[in-house]
Short mmCIF file of C-alpha atoms in Angstrom, two decimals:
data_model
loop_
_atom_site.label_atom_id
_atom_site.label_comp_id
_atom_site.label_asym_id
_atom_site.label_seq_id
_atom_site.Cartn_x
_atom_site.Cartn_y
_atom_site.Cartn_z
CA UNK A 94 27.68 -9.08 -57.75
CA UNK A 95 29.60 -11.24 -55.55
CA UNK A 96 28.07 -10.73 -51.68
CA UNK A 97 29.91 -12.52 -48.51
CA UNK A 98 28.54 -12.31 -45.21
CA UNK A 99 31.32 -11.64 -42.41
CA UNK A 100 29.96 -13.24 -38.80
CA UNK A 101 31.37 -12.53 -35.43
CA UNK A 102 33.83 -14.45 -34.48
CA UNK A 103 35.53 -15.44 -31.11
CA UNK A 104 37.28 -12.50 -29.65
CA UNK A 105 38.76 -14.23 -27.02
CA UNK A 106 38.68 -17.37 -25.58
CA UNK A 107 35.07 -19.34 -25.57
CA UNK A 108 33.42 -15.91 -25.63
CA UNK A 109 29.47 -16.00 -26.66
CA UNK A 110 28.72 -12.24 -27.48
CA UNK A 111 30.10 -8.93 -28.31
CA UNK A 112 28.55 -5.78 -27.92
CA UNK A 113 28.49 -2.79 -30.37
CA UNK A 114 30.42 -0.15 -29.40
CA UNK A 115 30.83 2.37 -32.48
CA UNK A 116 30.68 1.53 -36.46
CA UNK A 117 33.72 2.57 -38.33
CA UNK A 118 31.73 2.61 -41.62
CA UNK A 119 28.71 2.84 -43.20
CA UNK A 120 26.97 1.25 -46.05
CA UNK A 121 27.98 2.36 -49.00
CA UNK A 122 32.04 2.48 -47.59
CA UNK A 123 34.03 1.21 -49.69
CA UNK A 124 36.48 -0.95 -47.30
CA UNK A 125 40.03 -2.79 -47.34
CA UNK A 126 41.41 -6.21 -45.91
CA UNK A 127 42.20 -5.33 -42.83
CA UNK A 128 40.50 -2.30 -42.45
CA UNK A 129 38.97 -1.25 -38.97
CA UNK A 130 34.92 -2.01 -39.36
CA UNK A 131 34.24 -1.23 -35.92
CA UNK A 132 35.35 -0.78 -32.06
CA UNK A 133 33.47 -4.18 -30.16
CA UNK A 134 33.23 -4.76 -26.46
CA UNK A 135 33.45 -8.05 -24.95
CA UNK A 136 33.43 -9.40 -21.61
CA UNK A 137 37.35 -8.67 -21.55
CA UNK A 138 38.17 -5.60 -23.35
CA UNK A 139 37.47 -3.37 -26.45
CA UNK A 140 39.00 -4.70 -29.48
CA UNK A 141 38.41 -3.29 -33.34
CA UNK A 142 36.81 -6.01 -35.66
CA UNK A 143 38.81 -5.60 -38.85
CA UNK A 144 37.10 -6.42 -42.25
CA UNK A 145 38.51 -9.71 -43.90
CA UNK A 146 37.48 -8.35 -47.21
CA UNK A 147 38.04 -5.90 -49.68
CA UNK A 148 35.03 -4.21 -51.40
CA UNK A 149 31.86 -2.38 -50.63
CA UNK A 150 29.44 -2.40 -47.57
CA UNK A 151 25.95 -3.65 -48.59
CA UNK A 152 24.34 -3.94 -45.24
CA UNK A 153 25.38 -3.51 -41.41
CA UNK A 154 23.37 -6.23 -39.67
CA UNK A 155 23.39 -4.94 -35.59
CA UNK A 156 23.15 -1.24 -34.61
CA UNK A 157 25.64 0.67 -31.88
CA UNK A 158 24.90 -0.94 -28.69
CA UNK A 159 23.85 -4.02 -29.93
CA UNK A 160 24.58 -7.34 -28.55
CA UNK A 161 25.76 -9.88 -31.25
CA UNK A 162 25.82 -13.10 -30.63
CA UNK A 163 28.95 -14.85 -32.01
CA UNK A 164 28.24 -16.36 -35.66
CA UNK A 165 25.72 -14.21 -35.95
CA UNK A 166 25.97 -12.31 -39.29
CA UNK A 167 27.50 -8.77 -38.72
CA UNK A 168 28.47 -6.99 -42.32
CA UNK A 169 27.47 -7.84 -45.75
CA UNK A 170 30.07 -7.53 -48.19
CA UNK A 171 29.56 -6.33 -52.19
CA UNK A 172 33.09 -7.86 -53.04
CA UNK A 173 32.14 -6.16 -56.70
CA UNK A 174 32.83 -9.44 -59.14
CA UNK A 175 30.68 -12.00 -60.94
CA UNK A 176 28.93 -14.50 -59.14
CA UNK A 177 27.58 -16.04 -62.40
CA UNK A 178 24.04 -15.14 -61.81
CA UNK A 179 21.72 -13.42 -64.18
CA UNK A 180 21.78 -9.92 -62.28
CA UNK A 181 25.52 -10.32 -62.43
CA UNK A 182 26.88 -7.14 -64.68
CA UNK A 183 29.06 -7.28 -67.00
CA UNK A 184 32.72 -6.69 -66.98
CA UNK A 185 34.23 -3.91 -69.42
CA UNK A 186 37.66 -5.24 -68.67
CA UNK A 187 39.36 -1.86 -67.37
CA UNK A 188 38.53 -2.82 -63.82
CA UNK A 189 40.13 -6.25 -64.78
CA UNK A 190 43.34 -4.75 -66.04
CA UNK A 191 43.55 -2.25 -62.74
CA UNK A 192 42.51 0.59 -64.61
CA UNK A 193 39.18 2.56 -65.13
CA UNK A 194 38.41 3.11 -61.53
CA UNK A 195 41.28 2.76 -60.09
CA UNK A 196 40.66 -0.79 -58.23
CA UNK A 197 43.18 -4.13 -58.61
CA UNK A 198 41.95 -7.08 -58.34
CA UNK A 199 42.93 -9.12 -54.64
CA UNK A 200 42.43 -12.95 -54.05
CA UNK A 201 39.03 -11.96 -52.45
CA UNK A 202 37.68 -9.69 -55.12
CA UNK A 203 38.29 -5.92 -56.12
CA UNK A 204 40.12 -3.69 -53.28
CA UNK A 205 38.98 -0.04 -52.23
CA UNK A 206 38.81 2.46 -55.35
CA UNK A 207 41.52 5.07 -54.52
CA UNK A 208 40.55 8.15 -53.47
CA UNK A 209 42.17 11.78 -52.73
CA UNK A 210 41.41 13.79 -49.74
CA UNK A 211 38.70 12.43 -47.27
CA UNK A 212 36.14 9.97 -48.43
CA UNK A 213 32.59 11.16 -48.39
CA UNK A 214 30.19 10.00 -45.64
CA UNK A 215 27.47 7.65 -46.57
CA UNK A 216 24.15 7.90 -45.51
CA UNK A 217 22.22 5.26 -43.58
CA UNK A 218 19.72 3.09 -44.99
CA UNK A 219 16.31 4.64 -44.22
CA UNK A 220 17.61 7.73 -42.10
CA UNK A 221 16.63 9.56 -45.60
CA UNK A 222 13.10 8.36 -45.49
CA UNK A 223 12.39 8.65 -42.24
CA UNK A 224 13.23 12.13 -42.52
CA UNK A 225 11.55 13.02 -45.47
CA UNK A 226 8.50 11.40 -44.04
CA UNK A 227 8.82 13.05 -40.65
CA UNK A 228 8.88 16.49 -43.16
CA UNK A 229 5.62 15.41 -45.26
CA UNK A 230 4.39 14.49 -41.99
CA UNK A 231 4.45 18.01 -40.43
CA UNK A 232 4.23 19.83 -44.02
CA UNK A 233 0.31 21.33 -42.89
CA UNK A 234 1.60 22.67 -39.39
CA UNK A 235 3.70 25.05 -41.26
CA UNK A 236 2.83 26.82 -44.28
CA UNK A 237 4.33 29.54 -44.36
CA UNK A 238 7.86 27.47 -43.91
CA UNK A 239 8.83 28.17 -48.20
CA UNK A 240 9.05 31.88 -47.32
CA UNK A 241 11.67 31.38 -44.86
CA UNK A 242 14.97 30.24 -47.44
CA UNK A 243 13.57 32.71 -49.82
CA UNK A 244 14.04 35.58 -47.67
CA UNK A 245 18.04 35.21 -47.38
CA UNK A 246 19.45 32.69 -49.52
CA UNK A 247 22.60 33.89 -49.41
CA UNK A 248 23.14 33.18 -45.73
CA UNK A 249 21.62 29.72 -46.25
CA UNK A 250 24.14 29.56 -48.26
CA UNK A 251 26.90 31.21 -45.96
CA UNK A 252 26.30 28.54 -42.92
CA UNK A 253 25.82 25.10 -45.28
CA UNK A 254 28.93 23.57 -43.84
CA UNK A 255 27.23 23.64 -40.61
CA UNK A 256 24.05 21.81 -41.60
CA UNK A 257 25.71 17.68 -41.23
CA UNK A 258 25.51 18.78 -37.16
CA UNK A 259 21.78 18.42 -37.49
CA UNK A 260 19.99 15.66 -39.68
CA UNK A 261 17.51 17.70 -41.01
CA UNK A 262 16.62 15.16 -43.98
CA UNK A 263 20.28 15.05 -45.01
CA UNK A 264 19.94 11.31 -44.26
CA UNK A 265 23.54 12.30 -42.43
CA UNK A 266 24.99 10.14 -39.62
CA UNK A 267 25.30 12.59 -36.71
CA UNK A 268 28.60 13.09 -35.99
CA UNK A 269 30.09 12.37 -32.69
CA UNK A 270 33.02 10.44 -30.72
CA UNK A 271 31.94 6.75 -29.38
CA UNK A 272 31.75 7.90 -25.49
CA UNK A 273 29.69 10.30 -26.35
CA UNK A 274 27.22 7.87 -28.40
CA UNK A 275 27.11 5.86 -25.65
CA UNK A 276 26.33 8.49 -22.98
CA UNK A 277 23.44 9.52 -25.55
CA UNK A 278 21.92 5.74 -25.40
CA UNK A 279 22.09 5.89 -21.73
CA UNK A 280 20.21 9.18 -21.11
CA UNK A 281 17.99 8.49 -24.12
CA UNK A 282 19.26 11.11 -25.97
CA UNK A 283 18.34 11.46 -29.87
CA UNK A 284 21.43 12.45 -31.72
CA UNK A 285 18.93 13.67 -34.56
CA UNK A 286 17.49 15.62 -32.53
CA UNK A 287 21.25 17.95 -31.52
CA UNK A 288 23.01 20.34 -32.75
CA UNK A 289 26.93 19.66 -32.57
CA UNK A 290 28.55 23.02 -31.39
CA UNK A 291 32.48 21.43 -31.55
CA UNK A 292 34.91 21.65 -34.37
CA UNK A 293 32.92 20.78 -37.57
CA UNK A 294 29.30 20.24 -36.33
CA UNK A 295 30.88 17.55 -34.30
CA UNK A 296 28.45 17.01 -30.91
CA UNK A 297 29.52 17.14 -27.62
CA UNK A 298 29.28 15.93 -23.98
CA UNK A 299 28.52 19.14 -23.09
CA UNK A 300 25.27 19.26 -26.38
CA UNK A 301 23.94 15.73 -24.79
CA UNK A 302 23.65 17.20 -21.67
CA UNK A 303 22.15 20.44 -22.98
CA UNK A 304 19.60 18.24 -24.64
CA UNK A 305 18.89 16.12 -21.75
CA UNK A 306 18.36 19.39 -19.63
CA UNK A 307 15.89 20.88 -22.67
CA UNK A 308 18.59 23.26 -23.47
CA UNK A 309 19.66 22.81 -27.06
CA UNK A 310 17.64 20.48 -29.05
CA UNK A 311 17.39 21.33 -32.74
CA UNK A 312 16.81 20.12 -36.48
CA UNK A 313 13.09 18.77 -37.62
CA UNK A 314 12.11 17.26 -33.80
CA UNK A 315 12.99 20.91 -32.27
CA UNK A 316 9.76 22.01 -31.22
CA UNK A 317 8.52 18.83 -29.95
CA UNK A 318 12.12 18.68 -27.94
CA UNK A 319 10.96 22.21 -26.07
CA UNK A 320 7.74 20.70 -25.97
CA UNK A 321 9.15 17.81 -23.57
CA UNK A 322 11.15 19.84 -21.24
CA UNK A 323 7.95 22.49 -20.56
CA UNK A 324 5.64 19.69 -19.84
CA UNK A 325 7.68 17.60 -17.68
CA UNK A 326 8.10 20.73 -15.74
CA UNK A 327 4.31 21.65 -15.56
CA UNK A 328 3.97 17.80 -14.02
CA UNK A 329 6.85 18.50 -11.96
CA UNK A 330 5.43 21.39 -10.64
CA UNK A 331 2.18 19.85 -10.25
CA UNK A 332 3.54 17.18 -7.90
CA UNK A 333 5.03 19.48 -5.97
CA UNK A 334 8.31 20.02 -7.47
CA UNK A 335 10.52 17.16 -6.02
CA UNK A 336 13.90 17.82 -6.07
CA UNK A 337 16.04 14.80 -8.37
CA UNK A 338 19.12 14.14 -7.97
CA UNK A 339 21.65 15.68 -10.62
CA UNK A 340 18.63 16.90 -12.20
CA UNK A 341 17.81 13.68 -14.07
CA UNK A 342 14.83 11.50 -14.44
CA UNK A 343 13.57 9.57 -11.24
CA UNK A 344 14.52 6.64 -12.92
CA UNK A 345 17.24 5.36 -15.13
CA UNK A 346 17.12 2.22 -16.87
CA UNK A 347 21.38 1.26 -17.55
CA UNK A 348 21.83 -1.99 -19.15
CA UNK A 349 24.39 -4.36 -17.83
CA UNK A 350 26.97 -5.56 -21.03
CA UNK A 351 30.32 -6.40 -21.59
CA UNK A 352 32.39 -6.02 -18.55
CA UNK A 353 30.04 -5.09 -15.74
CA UNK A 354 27.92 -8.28 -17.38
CA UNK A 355 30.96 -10.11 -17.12
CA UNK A 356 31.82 -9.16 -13.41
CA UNK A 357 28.37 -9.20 -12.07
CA UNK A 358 28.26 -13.29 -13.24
CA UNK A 359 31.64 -13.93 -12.09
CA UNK A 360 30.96 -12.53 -8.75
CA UNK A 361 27.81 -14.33 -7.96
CA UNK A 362 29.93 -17.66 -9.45
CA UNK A 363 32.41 -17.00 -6.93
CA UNK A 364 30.50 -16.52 -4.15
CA UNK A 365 28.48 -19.30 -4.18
CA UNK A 366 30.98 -21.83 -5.10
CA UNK A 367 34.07 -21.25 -3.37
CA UNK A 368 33.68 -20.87 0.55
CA UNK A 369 35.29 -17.73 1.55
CA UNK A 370 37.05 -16.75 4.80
CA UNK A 371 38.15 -13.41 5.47
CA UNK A 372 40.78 -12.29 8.14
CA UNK A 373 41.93 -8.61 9.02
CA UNK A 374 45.12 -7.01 10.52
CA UNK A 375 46.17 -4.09 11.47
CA UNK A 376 49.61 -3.00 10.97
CA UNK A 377 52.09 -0.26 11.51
CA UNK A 378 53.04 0.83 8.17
CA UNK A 379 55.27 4.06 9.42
CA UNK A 380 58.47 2.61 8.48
CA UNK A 381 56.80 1.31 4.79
CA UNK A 382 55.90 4.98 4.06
CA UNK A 383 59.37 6.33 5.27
CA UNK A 384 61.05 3.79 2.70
CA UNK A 385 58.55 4.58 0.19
CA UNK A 386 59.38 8.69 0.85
CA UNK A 387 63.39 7.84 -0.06
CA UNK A 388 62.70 5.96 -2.45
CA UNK A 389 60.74 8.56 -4.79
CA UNK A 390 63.66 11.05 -4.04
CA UNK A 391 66.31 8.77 -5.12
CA UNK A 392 68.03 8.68 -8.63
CA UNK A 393 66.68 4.91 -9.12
CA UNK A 394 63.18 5.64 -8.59
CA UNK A 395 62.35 9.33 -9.77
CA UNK A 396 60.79 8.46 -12.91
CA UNK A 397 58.82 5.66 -11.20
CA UNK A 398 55.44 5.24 -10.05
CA UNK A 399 55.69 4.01 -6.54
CA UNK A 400 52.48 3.70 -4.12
CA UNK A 401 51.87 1.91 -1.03
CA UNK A 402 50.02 -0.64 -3.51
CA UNK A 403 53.37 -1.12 -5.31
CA UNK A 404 55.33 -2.32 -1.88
CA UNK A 405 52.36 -4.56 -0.61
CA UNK A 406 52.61 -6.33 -4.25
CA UNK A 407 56.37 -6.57 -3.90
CA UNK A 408 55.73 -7.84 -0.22
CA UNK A 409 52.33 -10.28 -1.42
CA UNK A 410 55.12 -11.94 -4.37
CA UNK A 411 57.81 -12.80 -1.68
CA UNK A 412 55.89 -14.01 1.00
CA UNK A 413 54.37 -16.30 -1.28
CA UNK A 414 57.68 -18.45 -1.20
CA UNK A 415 56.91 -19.05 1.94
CA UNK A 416 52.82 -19.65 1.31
CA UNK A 417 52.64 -21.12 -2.09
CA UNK A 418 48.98 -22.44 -1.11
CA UNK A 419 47.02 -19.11 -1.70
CA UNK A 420 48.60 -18.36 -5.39
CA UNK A 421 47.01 -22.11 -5.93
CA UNK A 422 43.99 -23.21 -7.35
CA UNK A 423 40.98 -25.52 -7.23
CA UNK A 424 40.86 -28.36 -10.33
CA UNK A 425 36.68 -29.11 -9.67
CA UNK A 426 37.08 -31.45 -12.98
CA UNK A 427 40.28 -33.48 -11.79
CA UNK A 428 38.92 -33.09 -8.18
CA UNK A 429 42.35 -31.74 -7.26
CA UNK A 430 44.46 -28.82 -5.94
CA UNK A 431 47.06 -27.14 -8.88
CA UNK A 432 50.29 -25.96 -7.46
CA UNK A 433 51.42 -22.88 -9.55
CA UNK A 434 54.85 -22.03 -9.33
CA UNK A 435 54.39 -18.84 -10.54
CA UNK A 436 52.74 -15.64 -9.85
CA UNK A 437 50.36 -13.69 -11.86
CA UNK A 438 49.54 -10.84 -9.75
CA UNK A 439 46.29 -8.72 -10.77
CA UNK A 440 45.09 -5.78 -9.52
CA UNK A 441 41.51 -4.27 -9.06
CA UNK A 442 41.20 -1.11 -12.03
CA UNK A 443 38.18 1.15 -11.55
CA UNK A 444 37.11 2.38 -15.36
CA UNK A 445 33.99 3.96 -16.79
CA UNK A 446 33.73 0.81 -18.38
CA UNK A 447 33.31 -0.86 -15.16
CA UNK A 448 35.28 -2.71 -12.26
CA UNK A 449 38.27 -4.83 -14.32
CA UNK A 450 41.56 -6.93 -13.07
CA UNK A 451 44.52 -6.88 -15.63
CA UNK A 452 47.49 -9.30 -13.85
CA UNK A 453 51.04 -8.71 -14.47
CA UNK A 454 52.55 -11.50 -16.11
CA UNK A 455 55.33 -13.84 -13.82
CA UNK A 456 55.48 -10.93 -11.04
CA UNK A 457 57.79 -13.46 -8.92
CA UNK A 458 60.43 -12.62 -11.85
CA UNK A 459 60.49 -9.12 -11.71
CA UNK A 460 61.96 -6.33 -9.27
CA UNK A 461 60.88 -2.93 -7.44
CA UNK A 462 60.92 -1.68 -10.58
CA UNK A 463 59.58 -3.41 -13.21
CA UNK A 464 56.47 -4.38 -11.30
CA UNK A 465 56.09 -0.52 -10.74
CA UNK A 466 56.46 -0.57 -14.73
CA UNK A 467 54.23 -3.15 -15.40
CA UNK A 468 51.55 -1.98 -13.15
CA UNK A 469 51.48 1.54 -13.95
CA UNK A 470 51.50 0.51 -18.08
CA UNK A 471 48.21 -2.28 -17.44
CA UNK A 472 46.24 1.11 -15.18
CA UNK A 473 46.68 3.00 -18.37
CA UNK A 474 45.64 0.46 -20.90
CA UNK A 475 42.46 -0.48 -18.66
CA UNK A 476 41.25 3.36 -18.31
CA UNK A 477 42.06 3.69 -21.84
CA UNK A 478 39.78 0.55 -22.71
CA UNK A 479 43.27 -0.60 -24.61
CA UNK A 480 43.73 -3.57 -22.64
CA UNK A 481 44.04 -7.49 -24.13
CA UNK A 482 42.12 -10.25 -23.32
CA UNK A 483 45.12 -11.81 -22.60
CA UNK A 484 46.27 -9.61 -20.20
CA UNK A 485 42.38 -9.81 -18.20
CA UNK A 486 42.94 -13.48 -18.18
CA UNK A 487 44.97 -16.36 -15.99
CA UNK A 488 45.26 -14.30 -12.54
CA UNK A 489 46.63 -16.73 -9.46
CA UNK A 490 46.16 -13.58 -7.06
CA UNK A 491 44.38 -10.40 -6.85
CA UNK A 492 45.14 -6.80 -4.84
CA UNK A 493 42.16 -4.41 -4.44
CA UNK A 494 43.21 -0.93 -3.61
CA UNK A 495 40.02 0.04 -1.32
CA UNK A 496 41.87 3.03 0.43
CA UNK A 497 42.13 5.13 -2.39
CA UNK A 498 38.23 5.69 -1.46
CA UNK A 499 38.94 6.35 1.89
CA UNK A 500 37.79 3.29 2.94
CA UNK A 501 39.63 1.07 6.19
CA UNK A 502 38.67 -2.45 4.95
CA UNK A 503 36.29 -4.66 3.45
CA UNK A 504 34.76 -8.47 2.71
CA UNK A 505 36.44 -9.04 -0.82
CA UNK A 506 35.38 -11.54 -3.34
CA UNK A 507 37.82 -14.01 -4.82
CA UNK A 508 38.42 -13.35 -8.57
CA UNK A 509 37.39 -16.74 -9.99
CA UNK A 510 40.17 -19.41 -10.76
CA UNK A 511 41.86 -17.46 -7.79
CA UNK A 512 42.70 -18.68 -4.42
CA UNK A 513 42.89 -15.56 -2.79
CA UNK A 514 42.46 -11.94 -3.08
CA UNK A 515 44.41 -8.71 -0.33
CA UNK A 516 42.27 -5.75 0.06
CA UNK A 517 44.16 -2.44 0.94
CA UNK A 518 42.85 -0.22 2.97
CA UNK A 519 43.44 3.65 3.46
CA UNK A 520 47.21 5.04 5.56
CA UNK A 521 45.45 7.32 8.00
CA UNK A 522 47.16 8.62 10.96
CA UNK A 523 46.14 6.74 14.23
CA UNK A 524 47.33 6.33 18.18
CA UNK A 525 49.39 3.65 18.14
CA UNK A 526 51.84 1.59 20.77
CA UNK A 527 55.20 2.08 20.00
CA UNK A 528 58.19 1.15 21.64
CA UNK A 529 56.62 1.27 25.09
CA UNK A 530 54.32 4.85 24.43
CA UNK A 531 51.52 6.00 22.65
CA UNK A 532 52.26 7.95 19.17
CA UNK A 533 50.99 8.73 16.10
CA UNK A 534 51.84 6.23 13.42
CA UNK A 535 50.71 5.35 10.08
CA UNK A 536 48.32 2.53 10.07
CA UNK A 537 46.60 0.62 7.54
CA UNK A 538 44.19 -2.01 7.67
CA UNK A 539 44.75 -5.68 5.63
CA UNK A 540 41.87 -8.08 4.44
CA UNK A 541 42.54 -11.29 3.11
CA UNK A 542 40.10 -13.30 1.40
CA UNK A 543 40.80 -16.78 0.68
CA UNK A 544 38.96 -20.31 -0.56
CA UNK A 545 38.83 -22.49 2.48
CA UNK A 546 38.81 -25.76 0.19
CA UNK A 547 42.33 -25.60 -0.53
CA UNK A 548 43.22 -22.59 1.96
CA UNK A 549 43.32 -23.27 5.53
CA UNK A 550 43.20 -20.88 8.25
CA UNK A 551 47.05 -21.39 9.79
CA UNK A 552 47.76 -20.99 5.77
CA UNK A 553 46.07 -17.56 5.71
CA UNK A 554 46.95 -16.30 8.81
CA UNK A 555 50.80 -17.04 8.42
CA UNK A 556 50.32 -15.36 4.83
CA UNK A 557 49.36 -12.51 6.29
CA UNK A 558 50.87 -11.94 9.25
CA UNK A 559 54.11 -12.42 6.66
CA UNK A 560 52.93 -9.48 4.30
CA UNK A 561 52.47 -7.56 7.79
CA UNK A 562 55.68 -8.08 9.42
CA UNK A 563 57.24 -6.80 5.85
CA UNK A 564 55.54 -3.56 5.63
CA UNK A 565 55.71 -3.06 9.38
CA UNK A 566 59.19 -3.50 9.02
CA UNK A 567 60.80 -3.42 5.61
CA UNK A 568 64.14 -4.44 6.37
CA UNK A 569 62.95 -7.48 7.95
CA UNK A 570 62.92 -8.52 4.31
CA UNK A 571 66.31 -10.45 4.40
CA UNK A 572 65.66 -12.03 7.15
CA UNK A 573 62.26 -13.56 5.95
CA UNK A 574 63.39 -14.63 2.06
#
């Protein structure tokens, strides 16, 4: 048999690792060119590593969660022809011909067999043993277990399609969404060990938390799972009882891949290479909330997503004709200051992967509108874990949306390449001086970060008191550009 190992390549651009998010197959699969082999995380985003084969799978080399170096070996392919080796079998011609089994012969070897209705699930290499040895293992603690199926075989039979939830010996993969595998690793969660209560045995959020709480553990490790729970609570109770929060252990060991990996390096690059300044202003954004008010009830704008983030972009793009200097950036190799006349404007994205910064594409080209568009589109692709390492990639300037928390203002760090980065802070109602008295106006708080090497501080300053000025006053837009 012909066997090709597939490595992992370069899912972006000089990336070193990928981790394992979720397998698409299993050995045994038979697979296509093209066909998805399995959802990997980089440092960027979450992209599906498609098989450049057609054949069988003889061996997955990394398990979910794994980190894989790139060129390390990742599949093992059975492409299913003759190698000319000894243990080669022999041909009987039909596959040759396209018949027999239904396979054709591709430039890389024979394609999938076709198959009706939903291809059987393979079982994992040693998942069988391991079971069947867990059952020998336990055999004398129970012996008067062959009674039990005995007694009503006919309602064994009547709940069979239930038994793939639980792996007792079926040498089944449990079955379960990719989140949820994931949430299992991080609570240390056996997914052997649970019994899948959603459509098809499939398991749940809701069964991994069961499990972690000693609710619902079942299959072969069952009593040994309400073993756990009991004695942790005799210690508990022992020590007093202390109180933890959420219920969980004391102590949580989470570890940092892919993005927050990613951000926690660029960070600490960031801020201990370029020298950051960071200046604050207050403004009176009464009139910027008023516009933003008509402008959701008018025809134009009804279907458009339009937040005090979206204005302050708009407002950040056009006062950089006027600043160029803090959508630049530092050249360390050429020991020189790049000019870029155009703006890629990215944006701070909370996600449960982590903290990540898509950037719209030439901003300074667009309208209202379609920077609404474009913003709104790259929120959903980032909580979605859709998003392109493209589109994470050549920034010139950053917002961060820190009032959404409730928070005034903040210290940000410069994304790296970057020469600057705006933190927003919450609209809150304050006393304010205007037009000779005291009233309540809307007021929000601006921080701008920026690299003094390239950035001075008349620069910043004018920047911002220009995005200021706008929101204070909209309309003093056509006066300023």
């Amino acid at each position: 048999m012909t066997k090709k190992i597939f490595t992992l390549p370069d899912l972006g651009e000089g990336l070193t690792e990928s981790d394992i998010t979720s397998w698409r197959v299993s050995v045994g699969d038979a697979v296509e060119v093209n066909q998805v082999l399995a959802d990997v995380e980089t440092a960027k985003a979450v992209v599906e590593l498609s098989s450049p084969y057609a054949g069988t799978i003889a061996a997955l080399h990394a398990e979910e969660g794994d980190t894989v170096d790139v060129g390390a070996p990742v599949v093992t392919f059975d492409l299913g022809g003759d190698d000319g080796g000894d243990d080669a079998p022999a041909s009987d011609g039909a596959e040759e011909s396209g018949s027999g089994d239904g396979r054709v012969p591709t430039l890389v070897g024979y394609g999938a067999a076709a198959e009706k209705g939903r291809p059987a699930r393979r079982a994992r290499r040693g998942v069988g043993q391991a079971a069947s040895a867990a059952a020998t293992a336990s055999a004398p603690a129970a012996p008067a277990a062959p009674a039990a199926p005995a007694a009503a075989p006919a309602e064994a039979q009547a709940t069979a399609p239930a038994a793939p939830a639980a792996s007792s010996g079926s040498g089944e993969r449990p079955r379960s969404t990719p989140p949820v595998r994931l949430y299992a690793k991080q609570n240390g969660v056996d997914l052997e060990t649970v019994t899948g209560t959603g459509a098809h045995g499939v398991i749940t959020r809701a069964d991994v938390e069961a499990a972690i709480n000693g609710g619902s553990a079942s299959g072969p490790a069952g009593p040994a799972s309400a073993a756990a729970p009991a004695a942790a609570a005799a210690a508990g109770a022992a020590a007093g009882a202390v109180r933890t929060l959420g219920g969980r252990e004391r102590e949580v060991s989470v570890p940092v891949k892919g993005v927050r990996k990613a951000t926690a390096a660029a960070m600490v690059n960031s801020a201990f290479t370029a020298p950051h300044v960071t200046e604050f202003l207050q403004v009176d954004v009464t009139e910027t909330m008023e516009l933003l008010a008509e402008l959701k009830a008018s025809r134009e704008f009804r279907d458009v997503k339009l937040t005090p983030m979206t204005l302050t972009a708009r407002a950040c793009v056009l006062c950089m004709e006027r600043t160029p200097d803090v959508n630049a950036r530092w050249d360390e190799a050429a020991g020189a200051i790049v000019q870029q006349n155009f703006v890629n404007l990215g944006f701070a994205a909370a996600t449960p992967r982590g903290l990540m910064v898509p950037n719209v594409k030439d901003a300074q080209a667009m309208d209202l509108r379609g920077l609404a568009d474009a913003i709104r589109d790259l929120t959903d692709k980032a909580r979605e874990g859709t998003l392109a390492p493209a589109e994470l990639t050549g920034g010139t300037f950053t917002l961060t949306n820190v009032g959404v928390f409730g928070v005034d203002a903040g210290t940000p760090i410069i994304n790296p390449g970057e020469g600057a980065i705006l933190a927003l802070g919450q609209v809150r109602k304050m006393p304010w001086e205007h037009r000779g008295e005291i009233a309540l106006r809307d007021v929000m708080t601006l921080s701008l970060s920026f690299d003094h090497r390239f950035v001075d501080g008349e620069q910043g300053s004018r920047f911002l008191a220009d995005v200021g000025a706008m929101l204070r006053r909209p309309g003093m837009t056509l006066a300023m550009v």
